[in-house]
Coordinates of N, CA and C in Angstrom, one line a residue:
X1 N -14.8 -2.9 -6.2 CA -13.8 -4.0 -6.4 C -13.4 -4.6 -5.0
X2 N -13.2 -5.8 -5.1 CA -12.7 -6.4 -3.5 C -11.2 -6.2 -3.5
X3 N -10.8 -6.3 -2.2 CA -9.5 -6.0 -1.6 C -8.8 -7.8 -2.5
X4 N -7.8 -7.0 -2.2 CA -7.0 -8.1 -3.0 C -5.8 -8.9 -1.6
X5 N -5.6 -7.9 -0.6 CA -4.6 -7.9 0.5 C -5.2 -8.1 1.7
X6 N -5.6 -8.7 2.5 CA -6.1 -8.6 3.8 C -5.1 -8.0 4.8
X7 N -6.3 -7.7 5.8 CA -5.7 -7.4 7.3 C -4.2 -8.5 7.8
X8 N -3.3 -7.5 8.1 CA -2.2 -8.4 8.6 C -0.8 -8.7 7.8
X9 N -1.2 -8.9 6.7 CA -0.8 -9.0 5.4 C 0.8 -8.1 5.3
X10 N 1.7 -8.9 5.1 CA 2.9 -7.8 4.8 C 3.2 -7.4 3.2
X11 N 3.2 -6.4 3.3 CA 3.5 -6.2 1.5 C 4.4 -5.3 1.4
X12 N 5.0 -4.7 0.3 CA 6.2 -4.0 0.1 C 5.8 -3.0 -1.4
X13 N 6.2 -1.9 -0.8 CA 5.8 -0.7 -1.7 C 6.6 -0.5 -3.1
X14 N 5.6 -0.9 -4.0 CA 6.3 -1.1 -5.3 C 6.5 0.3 -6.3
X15 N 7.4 0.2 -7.0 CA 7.5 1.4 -8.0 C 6.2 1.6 -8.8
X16 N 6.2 2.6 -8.8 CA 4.9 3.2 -10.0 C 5.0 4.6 -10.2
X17 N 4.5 5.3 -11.2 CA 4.9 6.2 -11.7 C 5.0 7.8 -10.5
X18 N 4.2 7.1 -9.2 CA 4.1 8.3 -8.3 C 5.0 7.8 -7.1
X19 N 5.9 6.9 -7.4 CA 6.7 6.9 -6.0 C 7.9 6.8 -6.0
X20 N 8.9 6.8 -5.2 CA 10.0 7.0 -6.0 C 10.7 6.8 -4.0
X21 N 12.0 7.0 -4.2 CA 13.0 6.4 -3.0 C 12.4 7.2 -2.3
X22 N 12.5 8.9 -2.1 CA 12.2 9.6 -1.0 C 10.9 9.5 -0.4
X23 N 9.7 9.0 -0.8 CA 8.8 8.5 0.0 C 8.2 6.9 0.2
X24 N 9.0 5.7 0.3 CA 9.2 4.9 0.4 C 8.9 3.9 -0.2
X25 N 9.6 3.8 -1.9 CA 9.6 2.6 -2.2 C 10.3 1.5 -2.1
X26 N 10.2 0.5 -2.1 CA 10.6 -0.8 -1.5 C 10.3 -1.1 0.2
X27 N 9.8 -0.1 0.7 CA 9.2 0.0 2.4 C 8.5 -1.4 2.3
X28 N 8.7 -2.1 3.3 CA 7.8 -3.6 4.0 C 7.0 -2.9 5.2
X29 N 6.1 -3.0 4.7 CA 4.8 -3.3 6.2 C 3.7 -3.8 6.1
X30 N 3.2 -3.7 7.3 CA 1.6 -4.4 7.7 C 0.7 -3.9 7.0
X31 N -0.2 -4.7 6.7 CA -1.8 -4.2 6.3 C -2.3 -3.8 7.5
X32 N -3.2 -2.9 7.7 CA -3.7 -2.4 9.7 C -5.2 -2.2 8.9
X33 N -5.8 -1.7 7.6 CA -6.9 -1.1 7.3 C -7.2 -1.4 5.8
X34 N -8.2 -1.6 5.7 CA -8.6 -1.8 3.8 C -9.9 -0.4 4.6
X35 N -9.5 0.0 3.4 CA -10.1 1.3 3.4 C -11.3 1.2 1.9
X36 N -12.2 2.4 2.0 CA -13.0 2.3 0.7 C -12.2 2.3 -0.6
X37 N -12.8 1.6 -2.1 CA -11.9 2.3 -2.9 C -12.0 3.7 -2.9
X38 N -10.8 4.5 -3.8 CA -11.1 5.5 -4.3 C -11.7 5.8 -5.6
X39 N -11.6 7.5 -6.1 CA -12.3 7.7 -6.7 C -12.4 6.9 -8.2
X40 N -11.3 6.2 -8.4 CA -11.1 5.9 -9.9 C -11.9 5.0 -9.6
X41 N -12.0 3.9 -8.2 CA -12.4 2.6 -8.0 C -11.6 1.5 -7.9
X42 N -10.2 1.9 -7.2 CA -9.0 1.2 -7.3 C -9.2 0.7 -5.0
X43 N -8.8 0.1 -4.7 CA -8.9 -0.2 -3.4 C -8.1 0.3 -3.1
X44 N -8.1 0.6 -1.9 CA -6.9 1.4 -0.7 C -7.2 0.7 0.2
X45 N -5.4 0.7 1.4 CA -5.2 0.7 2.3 C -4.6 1.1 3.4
X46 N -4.2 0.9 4.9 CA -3.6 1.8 5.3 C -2.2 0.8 5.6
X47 N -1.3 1.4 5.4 CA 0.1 0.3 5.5 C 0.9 1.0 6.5
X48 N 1.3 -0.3 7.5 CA 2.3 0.8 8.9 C 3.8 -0.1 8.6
X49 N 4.5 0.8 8.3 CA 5.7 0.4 8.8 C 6.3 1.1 9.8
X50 N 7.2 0.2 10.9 CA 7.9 1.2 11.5 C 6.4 2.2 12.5
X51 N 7.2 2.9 12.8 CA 6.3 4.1 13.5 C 5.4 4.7 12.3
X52 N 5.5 5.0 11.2 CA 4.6 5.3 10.1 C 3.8 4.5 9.8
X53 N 2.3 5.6 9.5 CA 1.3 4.7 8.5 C 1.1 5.8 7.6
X54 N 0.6 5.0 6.0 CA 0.4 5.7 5.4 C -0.9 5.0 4.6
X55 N -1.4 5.9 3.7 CA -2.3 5.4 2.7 C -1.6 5.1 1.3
X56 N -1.9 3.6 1.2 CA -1.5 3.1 -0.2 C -2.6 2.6 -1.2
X57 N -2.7 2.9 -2.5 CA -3.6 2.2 -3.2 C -2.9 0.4 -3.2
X58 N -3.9 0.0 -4.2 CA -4.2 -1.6 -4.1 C -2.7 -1.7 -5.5
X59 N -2.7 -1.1 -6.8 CA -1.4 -1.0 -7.6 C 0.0 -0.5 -6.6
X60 N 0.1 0.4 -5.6 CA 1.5 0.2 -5.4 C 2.1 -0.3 -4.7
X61 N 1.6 -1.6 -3.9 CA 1.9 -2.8 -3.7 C 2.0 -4.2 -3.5
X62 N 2.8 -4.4 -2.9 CA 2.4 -6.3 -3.5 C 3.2 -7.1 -2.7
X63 N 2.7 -8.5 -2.1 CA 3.0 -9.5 -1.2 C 4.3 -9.6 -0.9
X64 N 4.8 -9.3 0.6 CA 6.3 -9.3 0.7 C 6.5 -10.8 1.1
X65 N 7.7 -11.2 0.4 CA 8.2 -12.6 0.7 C 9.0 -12.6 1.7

């Protein structure tokens, strides 16, 4: 599947059934990495906000305005 987000890109971590306040939903950050998909075949990337990066799929987020 192609990335849906490019490099640079600010997006904001959306609800979905595996995230929840204590590990950062509604967080704004950077796109730094499009990563392979995973196993399902869903795209990933690596999102830094702040001093953090983490790994997010391509469902739990979406273009920050």
């Amino acid at each position: 599947m192609a990335h849906k987000f490019k490099l640079g890109q600010r997006v904001r971590r959306t609800r979905t059934h595996q995230t929840d306040e204590r590990f950062g939903f509604g967080e704004v950050g950077e796109i730094v990495r499009l990563m392979p998909d995973d196993t399902t075949g869903e795209p990933s990337y690596r999102m830094r906000s702040g001093s953090a990066e983490r790994a997010v799929r391509e469902s739990e987020i979406s273009l920050a305005s």
